[in-house]
Short mmCIF file of C-alpha atoms in Angstrom, two decimals:
data_model
loop_
_atom_site.label_atom_id
_atom_site.label_comp_id
_atom_site.label_asym_id
_atom_site.label_seq_id
_atom_site.Cartn_x
_atom_site.Cartn_y
_atom_site.Cartn_z
CA MET A 1 178.27 28.49 151.35
CA VAL A 2 178.29 31.37 153.79
CA ALA A 3 180.76 33.54 155.66
CA ILE A 4 179.74 35.08 158.98
CA ILE A 5 180.99 38.37 160.41
CA GLY A 6 180.80 38.41 164.21
CA GLY A 7 180.98 35.50 166.62
CA GLY A 8 178.68 36.51 169.47
CA PHE A 9 175.30 35.30 170.71
CA ILE A 10 173.25 35.80 167.54
CA SER A 11 176.10 34.50 165.37
CA ASN A 12 176.03 31.19 167.22
CA ILE A 13 172.26 30.95 166.76
CA HIS A 14 172.70 31.53 163.02
CA ALA A 15 175.61 29.09 162.80
CA GLN A 16 173.58 26.31 164.41
CA CYS A 17 170.76 27.03 161.96
CA TYR A 18 173.14 26.71 159.00
CA LYS A 19 174.36 23.44 160.46
CA ASN A 20 170.77 22.18 160.76
CA LEU A 21 170.10 23.22 157.17
CA GLY A 22 173.20 21.48 155.84
CA ILE A 23 174.76 24.77 154.73
CA LYS A 24 178.54 24.90 154.97
CA ILE A 25 180.02 27.76 156.98
CA GLU A 26 183.17 28.59 155.06
CA ALA A 27 184.55 31.09 157.55
CA MET A 28 183.84 33.47 160.44
CA ALA A 29 185.55 36.72 161.40
CA ASP A 30 185.77 38.16 164.91
CA ILE A 31 188.41 40.23 166.69
CA SER A 32 188.38 37.99 169.79
CA GLU A 33 190.83 35.09 169.68
CA LYS A 34 188.81 33.20 172.30
CA VAL A 35 185.62 33.59 170.28
CA ARG A 36 187.39 32.44 167.12
CA GLN A 37 188.82 29.34 168.79
CA GLU A 38 185.48 28.29 170.24
CA PHE A 39 183.67 28.92 166.96
CA GLU A 40 186.24 27.02 164.91
CA GLU A 41 186.01 24.00 167.20
CA LYS A 42 182.22 24.02 167.28
CA TYR A 43 181.51 24.58 163.59
CA ASN A 44 184.66 23.26 161.90
CA CYS A 45 185.33 26.35 159.82
CA LYS A 46 188.15 28.78 159.16
CA THR A 47 188.27 31.88 161.32
CA TYR A 48 189.87 35.28 160.83
CA SER A 49 190.52 38.33 162.99
CA SER A 50 189.61 40.62 160.08
CA ALA A 51 186.46 40.52 157.96
CA GLU A 52 188.34 42.13 155.09
CA VAL A 53 191.07 39.48 155.14
CA MET A 54 188.45 36.77 155.43
CA LEU A 55 186.58 37.90 152.33
CA GLU A 56 189.80 38.31 150.38
CA ASN A 57 190.57 34.66 151.13
CA VAL A 58 187.17 32.96 150.83
CA SER A 59 185.23 35.18 148.42
CA ASP A 60 185.38 32.65 145.57
CA ASN A 61 183.88 29.95 147.79
CA ILE A 62 180.84 31.76 149.21
CA ASP A 63 177.50 33.04 147.96
CA LEU A 64 176.45 35.21 150.85
CA VAL A 65 177.68 37.07 153.91
CA ASP A 66 175.79 36.98 157.21
CA ILE A 67 176.50 40.08 159.31
CA CYS A 68 176.07 39.42 163.03
CA ALA A 69 178.38 42.19 164.22
CA PRO A 70 177.41 45.07 166.54
CA THR A 71 175.06 47.64 165.00
CA PHE A 72 177.65 50.39 164.63
CA LEU A 73 179.73 48.11 162.37
CA HIS A 74 176.90 47.12 160.03
CA GLU A 75 177.51 49.88 157.49
CA GLU A 76 181.21 49.07 157.15
CA PHE A 77 180.62 45.35 156.69
CA ILE A 78 177.67 45.72 154.32
CA LEU A 79 179.84 47.87 152.05
CA LEU A 80 182.68 45.35 152.34
CA ALA A 81 180.41 42.47 151.34
CA LEU A 82 179.04 44.44 148.40
CA LYS A 83 182.60 45.23 147.31
CA HIS A 84 183.05 41.47 146.98
CA ASN A 85 179.72 41.23 145.10
CA LYS A 86 178.00 39.08 147.73
CA HIS A 87 174.40 38.76 148.82
CA VAL A 88 173.93 39.95 152.41
CA ILE A 89 171.68 39.12 155.32
CA CYS A 90 172.28 41.54 158.18
CA GLU A 91 170.98 41.58 161.72
CA LYS A 92 168.57 44.37 162.53
CA PRO A 93 168.80 47.27 162.37
CA LEU A 94 170.46 47.49 158.98
CA SER A 95 171.65 50.93 160.12
CA ILE A 96 170.36 53.68 162.39
CA ASN A 97 171.07 56.11 159.53
CA ILE A 98 168.18 56.34 157.05
CA ASP A 99 170.37 58.05 154.43
CA PHE A 100 172.72 55.06 154.47
CA VAL A 101 169.79 52.64 154.28
CA GLU A 102 168.33 54.34 151.21
CA ASN A 103 171.73 54.64 149.53
CA ILE A 104 172.85 51.06 150.15
CA ILE A 105 169.52 49.64 148.97
CA ASP A 106 170.00 51.46 145.65
CA LYS A 107 173.53 50.06 145.38
CA PHE A 108 172.41 46.48 145.95
CA GLU A 109 169.63 46.82 143.40
CA ASN A 110 172.02 48.32 140.85
CA ASN A 111 174.49 45.46 141.42
CA ASN A 112 171.80 42.74 141.22
CA ARG A 113 172.65 41.51 144.72
CA TYR A 114 170.11 40.68 147.43
CA LEU A 115 170.03 42.42 150.79
CA MET A 116 167.77 41.40 153.67
CA THR A 117 167.44 42.50 157.27
CA ALA A 118 167.00 39.66 159.76
CA GLN A 119 163.58 40.70 161.08
CA VAL A 120 162.84 37.40 162.77
CA LEU A 121 159.27 38.11 163.92
CA ARG A 122 158.15 37.88 160.30
CA PHE A 123 159.08 34.18 160.51
CA TRP A 124 158.00 33.53 164.12
CA ALA A 125 155.21 30.96 163.99
CA GLU A 126 152.77 32.68 166.37
CA TYR A 127 153.23 36.08 164.72
CA VAL A 128 152.83 34.47 161.30
CA LYS A 129 149.57 32.90 162.50
CA ILE A 130 148.26 36.26 163.67
CA LYS A 131 149.02 37.68 160.22
CA GLU A 132 147.13 34.78 158.62
CA TRP A 133 144.11 35.42 160.84
CA ILE A 134 144.12 39.10 159.87
CA GLU A 135 144.28 38.25 156.16
CA GLU A 136 141.46 35.70 156.56
CA GLY A 137 139.23 38.29 158.23
CA VAL A 138 138.96 36.31 161.47
CA PHE A 139 138.91 39.48 163.60
CA GLY A 140 136.27 41.29 161.58
CA ASN A 141 136.84 45.02 161.87
CA ILE A 142 140.06 45.51 163.80
CA LYS A 143 139.55 48.02 166.59
CA LEU A 144 142.96 48.10 168.27
CA VAL A 145 146.34 46.36 168.19
CA SER A 146 148.98 46.39 170.90
CA ALA A 147 152.48 44.95 171.26
CA MET A 148 155.00 44.84 174.10
CA ARG A 149 158.63 43.78 174.54
CA LEU A 150 160.54 43.99 177.84
CA ALA A 151 164.16 42.98 178.32
CA GLN A 152 167.21 43.56 180.41
CA HIS A 153 170.25 45.09 178.76
CA PRO A 154 172.57 42.53 177.16
CA LYS A 155 176.01 42.43 178.74
CA SER A 156 178.06 43.95 175.91
CA GLU A 157 179.04 47.55 176.64
CA TRP A 158 178.28 48.90 173.16
CA PHE A 159 174.54 48.40 173.76
CA TYR A 160 174.71 51.17 176.38
CA ASN A 161 176.01 53.74 173.89
CA PRO A 162 173.11 55.08 171.79
CA LYS A 163 175.55 56.39 169.17
CA LYS A 164 176.66 52.79 168.60
CA SER A 165 173.46 50.81 169.17
CA GLY A 166 170.73 53.36 168.52
CA GLY A 167 169.43 52.58 172.00
CA GLY A 168 166.48 50.43 172.97
CA ILE A 169 164.28 51.90 170.26
CA PHE A 170 166.55 50.42 167.56
CA GLU A 171 167.72 47.29 169.39
CA LEU A 172 164.45 46.08 170.94
CA HIS A 173 161.42 48.22 170.10
CA ILE A 174 162.15 47.86 166.39
CA HIS A 175 160.93 44.24 166.48
CA ASP A 176 157.35 45.25 167.23
CA ILE A 177 157.39 48.41 165.13
CA ASP A 178 158.63 46.41 162.16
CA PHE A 179 156.00 43.71 162.59
CA LEU A 180 153.18 46.24 162.93
CA CYS A 181 154.33 47.91 159.71
CA TYR A 182 154.54 44.48 158.08
CA LEU A 183 150.92 43.80 159.08
CA PHE A 184 149.33 47.11 158.22
CA GLY A 185 151.49 48.81 155.60
CA ASN A 186 151.95 52.52 155.16
CA VAL A 187 152.09 54.75 158.23
CA LYS A 188 150.10 57.99 158.44
CA GLU A 189 151.42 59.44 161.71
CA VAL A 190 153.09 58.49 164.96
CA TYR A 191 153.30 59.70 168.53
CA ALA A 192 155.64 58.49 171.26
CA ASN A 193 156.55 59.30 174.84
CA GLY A 194 159.00 57.73 177.22
CA SER A 195 162.24 58.15 179.12
CA LYS A 196 165.94 58.04 178.45
CA ASP A 197 168.39 56.14 180.60
CA GLU A 198 171.52 57.62 182.16
CA ASN A 199 173.32 57.27 178.81
CA GLU A 200 170.75 59.41 176.99
CA SER A 201 169.36 56.33 175.28
CA TRP A 202 165.64 55.99 174.54
CA ASP A 203 165.13 52.72 176.41
CA PHE A 204 161.61 53.22 177.83
CA ILE A 205 159.12 53.87 175.05
CA ASN A 206 155.36 54.01 174.48
CA SER A 207 154.54 54.34 170.78
CA SER A 208 151.28 54.97 168.96
CA ILE A 209 151.01 54.45 165.23
CA LYS A 210 148.13 55.35 162.95
CA PHE A 211 148.21 53.59 159.61
CA LYS A 212 146.79 54.91 156.36
CA ASN A 213 144.24 52.09 156.35
CA GLY A 214 142.75 53.56 159.55
CA ILE A 215 144.06 50.96 162.00
CA SER A 216 145.66 52.23 165.20
CA ALA A 217 148.34 50.32 167.08
CA SER A 218 150.40 50.85 170.20
CA ALA A 219 153.70 49.34 171.29
CA GLN A 220 155.69 49.41 174.51
CA GLY A 221 159.41 48.74 174.67
CA ILE A 222 161.60 48.59 177.77
CA PHE A 223 165.31 47.92 177.29
CA GLY A 224 166.53 47.80 180.86
CA ILE A 225 163.82 46.11 182.88
CA THR A 226 164.58 45.30 186.53
CA ASP A 227 167.07 42.51 187.27
CA ASN A 228 165.62 38.98 187.10
CA TYR A 229 162.46 40.12 185.31
CA PRO A 230 161.98 37.62 182.46
CA PHE A 231 162.28 38.60 178.83
CA THR A 232 158.66 39.25 177.89
CA ALA A 233 156.80 39.77 174.62
CA ASN A 234 153.09 40.20 174.01
CA MET A 235 150.75 41.02 171.15
CA LYS A 236 146.99 41.56 171.07
CA VAL A 237 144.72 42.06 168.09
CA ILE A 238 141.20 43.14 169.05
CA GLY A 239 138.36 43.08 166.54
CA ASP A 240 134.56 43.08 166.60
CA LYS A 241 134.48 39.31 165.90
CA ALA A 242 137.54 37.99 167.70
CA THR A 243 140.55 38.84 169.86
CA ALA A 244 143.95 37.12 169.81
CA GLU A 245 146.70 37.32 172.38
CA TYR A 246 150.24 35.99 172.11
CA SER A 247 152.42 35.93 175.23
CA LEU A 248 156.05 34.87 175.59
CA SER A 249 158.21 34.73 178.70
CA ALA A 250 161.77 33.44 178.42
CA GLY A 251 164.77 33.32 180.74
CA VAL A 252 165.98 36.46 182.44
CA ASN A 253 167.75 38.15 179.53
CA LEU A 254 168.01 38.27 175.76
CA ASP A 255 171.14 36.13 175.81
CA SER A 256 170.04 33.58 178.41
CA ASN A 257 168.60 30.17 177.74
CA GLY A 258 166.08 29.95 180.54
CA LYS A 259 162.83 28.03 180.38
CA GLN A 260 160.34 29.50 177.93
CA SER A 261 156.60 29.71 178.20
CA ASN A 262 154.44 30.94 175.38
CA SER A 263 150.79 30.84 174.38
CA LEU A 264 148.62 31.98 171.51
CA ILE A 265 144.89 32.10 172.19
CA LEU A 266 142.08 33.14 169.86
CA TYR A 267 138.90 34.32 171.58
CA ARG A 268 135.87 34.26 169.25
CA LYS A 269 132.49 35.86 169.68
CA GLY A 270 129.98 33.24 170.84
CA LYS A 271 132.48 30.37 170.64
CA GLU A 272 135.00 28.61 172.83
CA PRO A 273 138.57 30.00 172.78
CA ILE A 274 141.13 28.24 170.60
CA ILE A 275 144.53 27.54 172.14
CA GLU A 276 146.99 27.27 169.27
CA ASN A 277 149.80 24.75 169.68
CA ILE A 278 151.99 25.51 166.70
CA LYS A 279 154.76 23.12 165.78
CA SER A 280 157.26 24.80 163.51
CA LYS A 281 160.91 25.07 162.70
CA ASP A 282 162.90 27.60 164.69
CA ALA A 283 162.13 31.11 163.42
CA TYR A 284 165.81 31.95 162.93
CA GLU A 285 166.23 28.81 160.85
CA LEU A 286 163.17 29.67 158.75
CA GLU A 287 164.50 33.18 158.22
CA LEU A 288 167.91 31.99 157.00
CA GLU A 289 166.41 29.18 154.92
CA TYR A 290 164.16 31.72 153.22
CA PHE A 291 167.05 34.01 152.27
CA ILE A 292 169.19 31.09 151.08
CA ASN A 293 166.34 29.96 148.82
CA CYS A 294 165.96 33.51 147.48
CA VAL A 295 169.65 33.47 146.53
CA LYS A 296 169.46 29.96 145.03
CA ASN A 297 166.35 30.75 143.00
CA ASN A 298 167.44 34.26 142.00
CA LYS A 299 164.33 35.74 143.59
CA LYS A 300 164.10 39.03 145.46
CA PRO A 301 163.13 38.63 149.13
CA GLU A 302 159.48 39.61 149.48
CA ILE A 303 158.76 38.71 153.10
CA VAL A 304 161.40 41.30 154.07
CA SER A 305 161.38 43.57 151.04
CA LEU A 306 163.71 46.51 150.56
CA ASP A 307 160.80 48.96 150.70
CA SER A 308 159.69 47.49 154.03
CA ILE A 309 163.23 47.84 155.41
CA LYS A 310 163.17 51.55 154.56
CA ARG A 311 159.68 51.99 156.00
CA THR A 312 160.66 50.47 159.34
CA ILE A 313 163.74 52.68 159.75
CA LYS A 314 161.77 55.77 158.71
CA THR A 315 159.05 54.91 161.23
CA ILE A 316 161.62 54.54 164.01
CA ASN A 317 163.08 57.93 163.07
CA CYS A 318 159.61 59.50 163.21
CA LEU A 319 159.09 57.99 166.67
CA ILE A 320 162.40 59.45 167.84
CA GLU A 321 161.36 62.84 166.48
CA SER A 322 158.11 62.55 168.44
CA LEU A 323 159.96 61.51 171.60
CA GLU A 324 162.25 64.52 171.29
CA SER A 325 159.57 67.06 170.38
CA GLY A 326 156.52 65.75 172.22
CA ASN A 327 154.49 66.19 169.04
CA ILE A 328 152.59 63.99 166.63
CA VAL A 329 154.82 63.38 163.60
CA LYS A 330 153.43 62.88 160.11
CA PHE A 331 155.06 60.14 158.05
CA ASN A 332 156.38 61.39 154.72
#
C-alpha cells in the first residue's frame, strides 16, 4: 500500500495508475481542504492536512511514500518518509541542491530503503524504442542527437519562483537532459546559452552536451512558450545508417488534456521509412509498477539508479554554471 503527499495534477495521474494496478492508496496529504475532499471521494482513501500526521497514523499500513508535492518541499518530505523507514518515489527533480541529493542517497543506502526519482521518459514507449535501436546498432555511427521540449507555465505560482522550482531548467529541461544522460552515460563537458524570464528564472535554454563516449547532443527547453502554443516534445537521433524522429504535440499546457498527436519514424539508408505504432501501458503506470516491483522483490531500481539521479542533477548544475558564465564547463 502507498501514501501520497500532494494532491495536484501529477498526484491524480499517479493515483489513477495505482488504481489501475490494483494498489491500495492508504492515504493522501494536502493542505487544501477542497483538494482533500475531491481526492477522498475519487479514490476512497483517508486524507490529511499534514504529511507528518498522515505518516504517524498510517505508517504501519504502507510500504512506500509517493511524493507529488512542489519541488521546494521535496527535501522535507523525503526526510520525513525516511524517518518512518519507507521506500520513496519522488517526482523530479529530487532536489535542486546537489549536496542534499548526494547526502540523502547515502542515507537511503545505509538504511536499506529504496529511493527513485520519477523520470518518466525512461518508461515512455517511444523513448524506450529509441534506446533499443541505439543498443541494437540500428543507427550505425551516431553523428548527432537533438531533443526539444516546449511548454507554457503551469498555473501554480510556485513554478514562477526559481528558488522554489529551480526554474524551467529543473522543471522541464531536465526531462531531456536526464534521458540523454540515460542513453549515453558519463558527461565530458557542457555548454549552454539562453535567457531568463522576468523572475530571473532560466526558462529559455539551448544546451550542448559532449559525452565521454564521443557523442554530442543538443537540447532546447522553453518553459513559457506563447499562449495557445501546444505542449511539444521532439527527439532526433542521426547516424550514418539511419535517422529516427519522435514528435509529440499535446493540448495547450502541461496540465491540460487536449488531443495528442505523436509519431515515431525510423528512416533507413536505402530502405522505406518505418512508422512505429507502439501499443503500451501508460508511461506513468509503467514507472510506478516498476518501482512497486522493486520494493516487492527487494531489488534496487536500475532503470533509474541512484548514480544516474546524481549525474542528472550534476549535469543540470553544470549547465546553469555555463549559462551564468558563458563558458564551456567540464563535468567532474
